[in-house]
């Protein structure tokens, strides 16, 4: 089943849990994650964008979006790196693997960040 938790719920399969996290993930997915994917021109028109490149340092050094900051995905969840991010900004996630970009976007949306994925 490729539609995830929504597909399970639509198929009336029981999910027996009181997990707040699971409920939050299901709620986050109701917002059509595909609508979070935007191009560079649209990203530049956001009210207060923060371009965050989660690729490896070597990939970032080769090329990156102007004014983007680099936080390699492998070290994302350190306190120092999380302090670089601001909830008042709209995070534009940059990563060359769409699956990882989606995981990052959902994670930050669960933390109540306004998040987009750069295509």
PDB file of C-alpha atoms in Angstrom:
ATOM      1  CA  UNK A   1       0.000   0.000   0.000  1.00  0.00           C
ATOM      2  CA  UNK A   2       1.786   3.131  -1.222  1.00  0.00           C
ATOM      3  CA  UNK A   3      -0.498   5.725   0.357  1.00  0.00           C
ATOM      4  CA  UNK A   4       0.897   5.332   3.878  1.00  0.00           C
ATOM      5  CA  UNK A   5      -1.171   5.827   7.003  1.00  0.00           C
ATOM      6  CA  UNK A   6      -3.975   7.571   5.122  1.00  0.00           C
ATOM      7  CA  UNK A   7      -4.270   4.497   2.931  1.00  0.00           C
ATOM      8  CA  UNK A   8      -4.542   2.303   6.005  1.00  0.00           C
ATOM      9  CA  UNK A   9      -7.224   4.500   7.469  1.00  0.00           C
ATOM     10  CA  UNK A  10      -9.098   4.669   4.169  1.00  0.00           C
ATOM     11  CA  UNK A  11      -8.981   0.880   3.980  1.00  0.00           C
ATOM     12  CA  UNK A  12     -10.449   0.740   7.520  1.00  0.00           C
ATOM     13  CA  UNK A  13      -7.482  -1.141   8.901  1.00  0.00           C
ATOM     14  CA  UNK A  14      -7.317  -0.714  12.658  1.00  0.00           C
ATOM     15  CA  UNK A  15      -4.481   1.264  14.129  1.00  0.00           C
ATOM     16  CA  UNK A  16      -4.470   0.455  17.807  1.00  0.00           C
ATOM     17  CA  UNK A  17      -2.282   3.027  19.519  1.00  0.00           C
ATOM     18  CA  UNK A  18      -2.509   6.085  21.678  1.00  0.00           C
ATOM     19  CA  UNK A  19       0.685   7.434  20.132  1.00  0.00           C
ATOM     20  CA  UNK A  20       0.570  11.225  19.889  1.00  0.00           C
ATOM     21  CA  UNK A  21       3.453  11.074  17.407  1.00  0.00           C
ATOM     22  CA  UNK A  22       1.566   8.690  15.124  1.00  0.00           C
ATOM     23  CA  UNK A  23      -1.498  10.929  15.288  1.00  0.00           C
ATOM     24  CA  UNK A  24       0.639  13.992  14.509  1.00  0.00           C
ATOM     25  CA  UNK A  25       2.246  12.244  11.528  1.00  0.00           C
ATOM     26  CA  UNK A  26      -1.191  11.314  10.177  1.00  0.00           C
ATOM     27  CA  UNK A  27      -2.360  14.912  10.671  1.00  0.00           C
ATOM     28  CA  UNK A  28       0.740  16.301   8.922  1.00  0.00           C
ATOM     29  CA  UNK A  29       0.061  14.050   5.937  1.00  0.00           C
ATOM     30  CA  UNK A  30      -3.482  15.397   5.580  1.00  0.00           C
ATOM     31  CA  UNK A  31      -1.904  18.621   4.312  1.00  0.00           C
ATOM     32  CA  UNK A  32      -0.974  17.069   0.935  1.00  0.00           C
ATOM     33  CA  UNK A  33       2.823  16.804   1.242  1.00  0.00           C
ATOM     34  CA  UNK A  34       3.119  17.081  -2.550  1.00  0.00           C
ATOM     35  CA  UNK A  35       1.985  20.703  -2.198  1.00  0.00           C
ATOM     36  CA  UNK A  36       5.107  21.409  -0.137  1.00  0.00           C
ATOM     37  CA  UNK A  37       7.312  20.909  -3.221  1.00  0.00           C
ATOM     38  CA  UNK A  38       8.146  24.235  -4.856  1.00  0.00           C
ATOM     39  CA  UNK A  39      10.546  25.580  -7.463  1.00  0.00           C
ATOM     40  CA  UNK A  40      13.275  28.128  -6.837  1.00  0.00           C
ATOM     41  CA  UNK A  41      11.261  31.061  -8.216  1.00  0.00           C
ATOM     42  CA  UNK A  42       8.307  30.297  -5.940  1.00  0.00           C
ATOM     43  CA  UNK A  43      10.680  29.784  -2.992  1.00  0.00           C
ATOM     44  CA  UNK A  44      12.178  33.232  -3.528  1.00  0.00           C
ATOM     45  CA  UNK A  45       8.713  34.786  -3.249  1.00  0.00           C
ATOM     46  CA  UNK A  46       8.040  33.330   0.206  1.00  0.00           C
ATOM     47  CA  UNK A  47       7.600  35.930   2.932  1.00  0.00           C
ATOM     48  CA  UNK A  48      10.678  34.988   4.969  1.00  0.00           C
ATOM     49  CA  UNK A  49      12.513  32.021   3.387  1.00  0.00           C
ATOM     50  CA  UNK A  50      15.499  30.232   4.878  1.00  0.00           C
ATOM     51  CA  UNK A  51      17.227  27.954   2.382  1.00  0.00           C
ATOM     52  CA  UNK A  52      18.699  25.007   4.265  1.00  0.00           C
ATOM     53  CA  UNK A  53      20.842  22.578   2.301  1.00  0.00           C
ATOM     54  CA  UNK A  54      20.950  19.212   4.050  1.00  0.00           C
ATOM     55  CA  UNK A  55      23.386  17.623   1.604  1.00  0.00           C
ATOM     56  CA  UNK A  56      26.944  16.621   2.492  1.00  0.00           C
ATOM     57  CA  UNK A  57      29.463  19.458   2.854  1.00  0.00           C
ATOM     58  CA  UNK A  58      31.275  18.370  -0.330  1.00  0.00           C
ATOM     59  CA  UNK A  59      28.072  18.588  -2.404  1.00  0.00           C
ATOM     60  CA  UNK A  60      27.244  21.964  -0.875  1.00  0.00           C
ATOM     61  CA  UNK A  61      30.748  23.234  -1.703  1.00  0.00           C
ATOM     62  CA  UNK A  62      30.338  22.240  -5.368  1.00  0.00           C
ATOM     63  CA  UNK A  63      27.130  24.239  -5.807  1.00  0.00           C
ATOM     64  CA  UNK A  64      24.317  25.608  -3.716  1.00  0.00           C
ATOM     65  CA  UNK A  65      21.472  28.097  -3.679  1.00  0.00           C
ATOM     66  CA  UNK A  66      22.579  31.657  -2.940  1.00  0.00           C
ATOM     67  CA  UNK A  67      22.334  32.445   0.814  1.00  0.00           C
ATOM     68  CA  UNK A  68      21.658  28.804   1.729  1.00  0.00           C
ATOM     69  CA  UNK A  69      23.107  27.405   4.920  1.00  0.00           C
ATOM     70  CA  UNK A  70      24.517  23.903   5.045  1.00  0.00           C
ATOM     71  CA  UNK A  71      23.505  21.459   7.742  1.00  0.00           C
ATOM     72  CA  UNK A  72      24.466  17.937   6.626  1.00  0.00           C
ATOM     73  CA  UNK A  73      21.569  15.559   7.232  1.00  0.00           C
ATOM     74  CA  UNK A  74      23.788  13.203   9.227  1.00  0.00           C
ATOM     75  CA  UNK A  75      24.397  15.914  11.857  1.00  0.00           C
ATOM     76  CA  UNK A  76      21.017  17.648  11.687  1.00  0.00           C
ATOM     77  CA  UNK A  77      19.728  16.715  15.111  1.00  0.00           C
ATOM     78  CA  UNK A  78      22.554  18.247  17.106  1.00  0.00           C
ATOM     79  CA  UNK A  79      21.637  21.126  19.411  1.00  0.00           C
ATOM     80  CA  UNK A  80      24.070  23.490  17.658  1.00  0.00           C
ATOM     81  CA  UNK A  81      22.543  22.804  14.242  1.00  0.00           C
ATOM     82  CA  UNK A  82      18.956  23.076  15.441  1.00  0.00           C
ATOM     83  CA  UNK A  83      19.774  26.467  16.951  1.00  0.00           C
ATOM     84  CA  UNK A  84      20.604  27.722  13.432  1.00  0.00           C
ATOM     85  CA  UNK A  85      16.950  27.289  12.430  1.00  0.00           C
ATOM     86  CA  UNK A  86      14.237  29.789  13.230  1.00  0.00           C
ATOM     87  CA  UNK A  87      10.502  29.027  13.398  1.00  0.00           C
ATOM     88  CA  UNK A  88       9.682  32.523  12.168  1.00  0.00           C
ATOM     89  CA  UNK A  89      11.205  31.629   8.793  1.00  0.00           C
ATOM     90  CA  UNK A  90       9.822  29.361   6.093  1.00  0.00           C
ATOM     91  CA  UNK A  91      12.330  26.528   5.772  1.00  0.00           C
ATOM     92  CA  UNK A  92      13.115  25.506   2.222  1.00  0.00           C
ATOM     93  CA  UNK A  93      14.602  22.007   2.428  1.00  0.00           C
ATOM     94  CA  UNK A  94      17.297  21.169  -0.107  1.00  0.00           C
ATOM     95  CA  UNK A  95      18.485  17.579  -0.564  1.00  0.00           C
ATOM     96  CA  UNK A  96      19.222  15.488  -3.655  1.00  0.00           C
ATOM     97  CA  UNK A  97      17.286  12.478  -2.319  1.00  0.00           C
ATOM     98  CA  UNK A  98      13.509  13.166  -2.403  1.00  0.00           C
ATOM     99  CA  UNK A  99      12.853  10.598   0.340  1.00  0.00           C
ATOM    100  CA  UNK A 100      15.252  12.287   2.758  1.00  0.00           C
ATOM    101  CA  UNK A 101      13.881  15.731   1.827  1.00  0.00           C
ATOM    102  CA  UNK A 102      10.386  14.469   2.633  1.00  0.00           C
ATOM    103  CA  UNK A 103      11.479  13.017   5.970  1.00  0.00           C
ATOM    104  CA  UNK A 104      13.120  16.318   6.901  1.00  0.00           C
ATOM    105  CA  UNK A 105      10.050  18.314   5.853  1.00  0.00           C
ATOM    106  CA  UNK A 106       7.630  16.120   7.820  1.00  0.00           C
ATOM    107  CA  UNK A 107       9.936  16.185  10.854  1.00  0.00           C
ATOM    108  CA  UNK A 108      10.055  19.971  10.888  1.00  0.00           C
ATOM    109  CA  UNK A 109       6.331  20.296  10.263  1.00  0.00           C
ATOM    110  CA  UNK A 110       5.776  18.126  13.329  1.00  0.00           C
ATOM    111  CA  UNK A 111       7.921  20.663  15.198  1.00  0.00           C
ATOM    112  CA  UNK A 112       5.597  23.404  13.858  1.00  0.00           C
ATOM    113  CA  UNK A 113       7.959  24.884  11.269  1.00  0.00           C
ATOM    114  CA  UNK A 114       6.520  26.140   7.982  1.00  0.00           C
ATOM    115  CA  UNK A 115       8.446  23.883   5.615  1.00  0.00           C
ATOM    116  CA  UNK A 116       8.805  23.441   1.853  1.00  0.00           C
ATOM    117  CA  UNK A 117      10.892  21.150  -0.334  1.00  0.00           C
ATOM    118  CA  UNK A 118      12.909  22.633  -3.204  1.00  0.00           C
ATOM    119  CA  UNK A 119      12.487  20.600  -6.390  1.00  0.00           C
TER     120      UNK A 119
END
